[in-house]
mmCIF file of C-alpha atoms in Angstrom:
data_model
loop_
_atom_site.group_PDB
_atom_site.id
_atom_site.type_symbol
_atom_site.label_atom_id
_atom_site.label_comp_id
_atom_site.label_asym_id
_atom_site.label_seq_id
_atom_site.Cartn_x
_atom_site.Cartn_y
_atom_site.Cartn_z
ATOM 1 C CA UNK A 33 -98.445 64.020 -67.873
ATOM 2 C CA UNK A 34 -99.188 61.557 -65.078
ATOM 3 C CA UNK A 35 -95.721 61.978 -63.548
ATOM 4 C CA UNK A 36 -95.382 62.632 -59.846
ATOM 5 C CA UNK A 37 -91.710 63.176 -59.001
ATOM 6 C CA UNK A 38 -90.364 61.386 -55.963
ATOM 7 C CA UNK A 39 -88.883 64.625 -54.629
ATOM 8 C CA UNK A 40 -92.335 66.210 -54.670
ATOM 9 C CA UNK A 41 -93.685 63.236 -52.732
ATOM 10 C CA UNK A 42 -91.043 63.677 -50.022
ATOM 11 C CA UNK A 43 -91.620 67.440 -49.893
ATOM 12 C CA UNK A 44 -95.357 66.920 -49.495
ATOM 13 C CA UNK A 45 -94.789 64.288 -46.815
ATOM 14 C CA UNK A 46 -92.547 66.542 -44.747
ATOM 15 C CA UNK A 47 -94.897 69.524 -45.150
ATOM 16 C CA UNK A 48 -97.787 67.308 -44.073
ATOM 17 C CA UNK A 49 -95.884 65.961 -41.079
ATOM 18 C CA UNK A 50 -94.866 69.486 -40.056
ATOM 19 C CA UNK A 51 -98.477 70.673 -40.006
ATOM 20 C CA UNK A 52 -100.031 67.574 -38.466
ATOM 21 C CA UNK A 53 -97.508 66.576 -35.833
ATOM 22 C CA UNK A 54 -97.385 68.603 -32.662
ATOM 23 C CA UNK A 55 -94.046 69.600 -31.199
ATOM 24 C CA UNK A 56 -93.907 66.615 -28.794
ATOM 25 C CA UNK A 57 -94.446 64.078 -31.568
ATOM 26 C CA UNK A 58 -91.878 65.814 -33.776
ATOM 27 C CA UNK A 59 -89.297 65.543 -31.003
ATOM 28 C CA UNK A 60 -90.152 61.881 -30.474
ATOM 29 C CA UNK A 61 -89.862 61.237 -34.224
ATOM 30 C CA UNK A 62 -86.481 62.994 -34.403
ATOM 31 C CA UNK A 63 -85.217 61.052 -31.377
ATOM 32 C CA UNK A 64 -86.270 57.777 -33.012
ATOM 33 C CA UNK A 65 -84.590 58.845 -36.251
ATOM 34 C CA UNK A 66 -81.347 59.661 -34.392
ATOM 35 C CA UNK A 67 -81.389 56.286 -32.610
ATOM 36 C CA UNK A 68 -81.913 54.510 -35.936
ATOM 37 C CA UNK A 69 -78.975 56.417 -37.451
ATOM 38 C CA UNK A 70 -76.709 55.497 -34.517
ATOM 39 C CA UNK A 71 -77.674 51.817 -34.795
ATOM 40 C CA UNK A 72 -77.031 51.865 -38.544
ATOM 41 C CA UNK A 73 -73.578 53.367 -37.998
ATOM 42 C CA UNK A 74 -72.841 50.816 -35.273
ATOM 43 C CA UNK A 75 -73.561 48.076 -37.802
ATOM 44 C CA UNK A 76 -70.902 49.484 -40.110
ATOM 45 C CA UNK A 77 -68.269 49.523 -37.362
ATOM 46 C CA UNK A 78 -68.687 45.795 -36.678
ATOM 47 C CA UNK A 79 -67.532 44.859 -40.157
ATOM 48 C CA UNK A 80 -65.018 42.050 -40.511
ATOM 49 C CA UNK A 81 -61.320 42.853 -40.538
ATOM 50 C CA UNK A 82 -59.217 41.456 -43.394
ATOM 51 C CA UNK A 83 -56.191 39.438 -42.297
ATOM 52 C CA UNK A 84 -52.990 38.216 -43.878
ATOM 53 C CA UNK A 85 -52.029 34.582 -43.390
ATOM 54 C CA UNK A 86 -49.084 35.725 -41.264
ATOM 55 C CA UNK A 87 -51.550 37.298 -38.787
ATOM 56 C CA UNK A 88 -53.298 33.993 -38.058
ATOM 57 C CA UNK A 89 -52.649 31.875 -34.963
ATOM 58 C CA UNK A 90 -50.405 28.915 -35.789
ATOM 59 C CA UNK A 91 -53.165 26.440 -34.862
ATOM 60 C CA UNK A 92 -55.592 28.037 -37.314
ATOM 61 C CA UNK A 93 -52.984 28.154 -40.087
ATOM 62 C CA UNK A 94 -51.980 24.540 -39.505
ATOM 63 C CA UNK A 95 -55.539 23.193 -39.379
ATOM 64 C CA UNK A 96 -56.459 24.972 -42.600
ATOM 65 C CA UNK A 97 -53.332 23.926 -44.522
ATOM 66 C CA UNK A 98 -53.733 20.311 -43.412
ATOM 67 C CA UNK A 99 -57.415 20.127 -44.371
ATOM 68 C CA UNK A 100 -57.298 22.151 -47.602
ATOM 69 C CA UNK A 101 -53.836 22.065 -49.210
ATOM 70 C CA UNK A 102 -55.390 22.533 -52.676
ATOM 71 C CA UNK A 103 -57.223 25.788 -51.740
ATOM 72 C CA UNK A 104 -56.970 28.707 -54.202
ATOM 73 C CA UNK A 105 -57.905 32.413 -53.936
ATOM 74 C CA UNK A 106 -57.713 32.320 -50.139
ATOM 75 C CA UNK A 107 -59.051 35.344 -48.218
ATOM 76 C CA UNK A 108 -58.995 35.580 -44.417
ATOM 77 C CA UNK A 109 -60.900 37.907 -42.128
ATOM 78 C CA UNK A 110 -61.603 38.250 -38.438
ATOM 79 C CA UNK A 111 -65.322 38.145 -37.769
ATOM 80 C CA UNK A 112 -66.101 38.549 -34.094
ATOM 81 C CA UNK A 113 -64.026 35.929 -32.315
ATOM 82 C CA UNK A 114 -63.688 33.676 -35.365
ATOM 83 C CA UNK A 115 -61.183 33.455 -38.197
ATOM 84 C CA UNK A 116 -63.208 33.180 -41.382
ATOM 85 C CA UNK A 117 -61.644 31.998 -44.619
ATOM 86 C CA UNK A 118 -63.131 32.027 -48.113
ATOM 87 C CA UNK A 119 -61.478 30.019 -50.873
ATOM 88 C CA UNK A 120 -62.056 27.885 -53.943
ATOM 89 C CA UNK A 121 -61.327 24.260 -54.673
ATOM 90 C CA UNK A 122 -61.916 23.643 -58.341
ATOM 91 C CA UNK A 123 -65.157 25.370 -59.234
ATOM 92 C CA UNK A 124 -66.610 25.185 -55.712
ATOM 93 C CA UNK A 125 -66.650 28.046 -53.190
ATOM 94 C CA UNK A 126 -65.870 27.313 -49.544
ATOM 95 C CA UNK A 127 -66.293 29.389 -46.390
ATOM 96 C CA UNK A 128 -65.023 28.158 -43.029
ATOM 97 C CA UNK A 129 -64.995 29.730 -39.572
ATOM 98 C CA UNK A 130 -62.278 28.638 -37.137
ATOM 99 C CA UNK A 131 -61.960 29.346 -33.442
ATOM 100 C CA UNK A 132 -58.573 30.409 -32.034
ATOM 101 C CA UNK A 133 -57.658 26.747 -31.376
ATOM 102 C CA UNK A 134 -57.962 25.837 -35.056
ATOM 103 C CA UNK A 135 -61.291 24.033 -34.719
ATOM 104 C CA UNK A 136 -63.624 24.478 -37.683
ATOM 105 C CA UNK A 137 -66.893 25.606 -36.067
ATOM 106 C CA UNK A 138 -68.761 26.206 -39.325
ATOM 107 C CA UNK A 139 -68.025 24.761 -42.772
ATOM 108 C CA UNK A 140 -70.018 26.035 -45.725
ATOM 109 C CA UNK A 141 -69.276 24.826 -49.233
ATOM 110 C CA UNK A 142 -70.771 24.432 -52.651
ATOM 111 C CA UNK A 143 -71.126 20.784 -53.597
ATOM 112 C CA UNK A 144 -72.006 18.843 -56.717
ATOM 113 C CA UNK A 145 -75.684 18.023 -57.219
ATOM 114 C CA UNK A 146 -74.707 14.347 -56.993
ATOM 115 C CA UNK A 147 -73.629 14.911 -53.353
ATOM 116 C CA UNK A 148 -77.162 15.900 -52.354
ATOM 117 C CA UNK A 149 -78.782 13.108 -50.295
ATOM 118 C CA UNK A 150 -81.264 11.067 -52.358
ATOM 119 C CA UNK A 151 -84.110 11.831 -49.941
ATOM 120 C CA UNK A 152 -83.683 15.573 -50.530
ATOM 121 C CA UNK A 153 -83.322 15.220 -54.310
ATOM 122 C CA UNK A 154 -86.490 13.083 -54.409
ATOM 123 C CA UNK A 155 -88.437 15.559 -52.269
ATOM 124 C CA UNK A 156 -87.442 18.393 -54.605
ATOM 125 C CA UNK A 157 -88.490 16.451 -57.722
ATOM 126 C CA UNK A 158 -91.827 15.627 -56.125
ATOM 127 C CA UNK A 159 -92.596 19.179 -54.914
ATOM 128 C CA UNK A 160 -91.160 21.018 -57.939
ATOM 129 C CA UNK A 161 -91.195 18.649 -60.945
ATOM 130 C CA UNK A 162 -90.700 21.438 -63.504
ATOM 131 C CA UNK A 163 -87.607 22.879 -61.796
ATOM 132 C CA UNK A 164 -83.980 21.850 -62.117
ATOM 133 C CA UNK A 165 -81.358 22.016 -59.397
ATOM 134 C CA UNK A 166 -78.992 24.897 -60.077
ATOM 135 C CA UNK A 167 -76.774 25.063 -57.000
ATOM 136 C CA UNK A 168 -76.248 23.100 -53.775
ATOM 137 C CA UNK A 169 -74.577 24.438 -50.657
ATOM 138 C CA UNK A 170 -73.838 22.244 -47.639
ATOM 139 C CA UNK A 171 -73.303 23.786 -44.206
ATOM 140 C CA UNK A 172 -71.866 21.804 -41.334
ATOM 141 C CA UNK A 173 -72.237 23.026 -37.737
ATOM 142 C CA UNK A 174 -71.825 20.846 -34.640
ATOM 143 C CA UNK A 175 -71.525 17.732 -36.782
ATOM 144 C CA UNK A 176 -74.861 18.269 -38.544
ATOM 145 C CA UNK A 177 -75.096 19.087 -42.224
ATOM 146 C CA UNK A 178 -77.871 21.239 -43.627
ATOM 147 C CA UNK A 179 -78.434 22.149 -47.259
ATOM 148 C CA UNK A 180 -79.442 25.195 -49.252
ATOM 149 C CA UNK A 181 -80.615 24.183 -52.714
ATOM 150 C CA UNK A 182 -81.287 26.719 -55.445
ATOM 151 C CA UNK A 183 -83.678 25.511 -58.130
ATOM 152 C CA UNK A 184 -84.838 27.205 -61.306
ATOM 153 C CA UNK A 185 -87.489 26.931 -63.973
ATOM 154 C CA UNK A 186 -86.513 28.745 -67.130
ATOM 155 C CA UNK A 187 -84.821 32.111 -66.827
ATOM 156 C CA UNK A 188 -87.109 33.897 -64.425
ATOM 157 C CA UNK A 189 -88.413 31.453 -61.808
ATOM 158 C CA UNK A 190 -86.053 30.616 -58.973
ATOM 159 C CA UNK A 191 -86.522 29.194 -55.492
ATOM 160 C CA UNK A 192 -84.267 28.608 -52.498
ATOM 161 C CA UNK A 193 -84.963 25.495 -50.474
ATOM 162 C CA UNK A 194 -83.462 24.956 -47.030
ATOM 163 C CA UNK A 195 -83.191 21.485 -45.489
ATOM 164 C CA UNK A 196 -82.126 20.692 -41.924
ATOM 165 C CA UNK A 197 -79.597 18.062 -40.859
ATOM 166 C CA UNK A 198 -82.268 15.362 -41.041
ATOM 167 C CA UNK A 199 -83.205 16.233 -44.617
ATOM 168 C CA UNK A 200 -86.478 17.894 -43.581
ATOM 169 C CA UNK A 201 -87.587 20.926 -45.623
ATOM 170 C CA UNK A 202 -87.330 23.971 -43.361
ATOM 171 C CA UNK A 203 -88.015 26.752 -45.850
ATOM 172 C CA UNK A 204 -89.094 27.137 -49.480
ATOM 173 C CA UNK A 205 -88.639 30.699 -50.703
ATOM 174 C CA UNK A 206 -89.365 32.192 -54.092
ATOM 175 C CA UNK A 207 -86.338 34.178 -55.205
#
């Protein structure tokens, strides 16, 4: 009693749309649906391609090995025109995108809470005094570092805070 199966809802919707929509609107709807399906499939074809270290340009390989000789669990992929690598150093995840010349164009890494600038840590304590910092991720692009800080209160309240390169809060999202 009180149950309304989802399949019945869809059946009723399609019966309703068949009786209400005239032929021109149905064709327009179907065309829109087909375009959406094509775009969705196109998104799947632009997925990254996994690479072996031997498939990397020498400049990319050399730059990575020089900068991160202690890297573990290294996975490479080609994403657009960039060589993206994911790896661990200790307990921290790293993700770096290199151009074909071996220049790191984006560096994203987990960092210790103690590496968070004091101005950001203070702003978090002031705005969310009952929360504790759970995770800090630093992203460096064009010489500027921005931060994503995950904070939590108990088991069920989480927020993601985004700070720009100047330490200014850009976004505060409930997770």
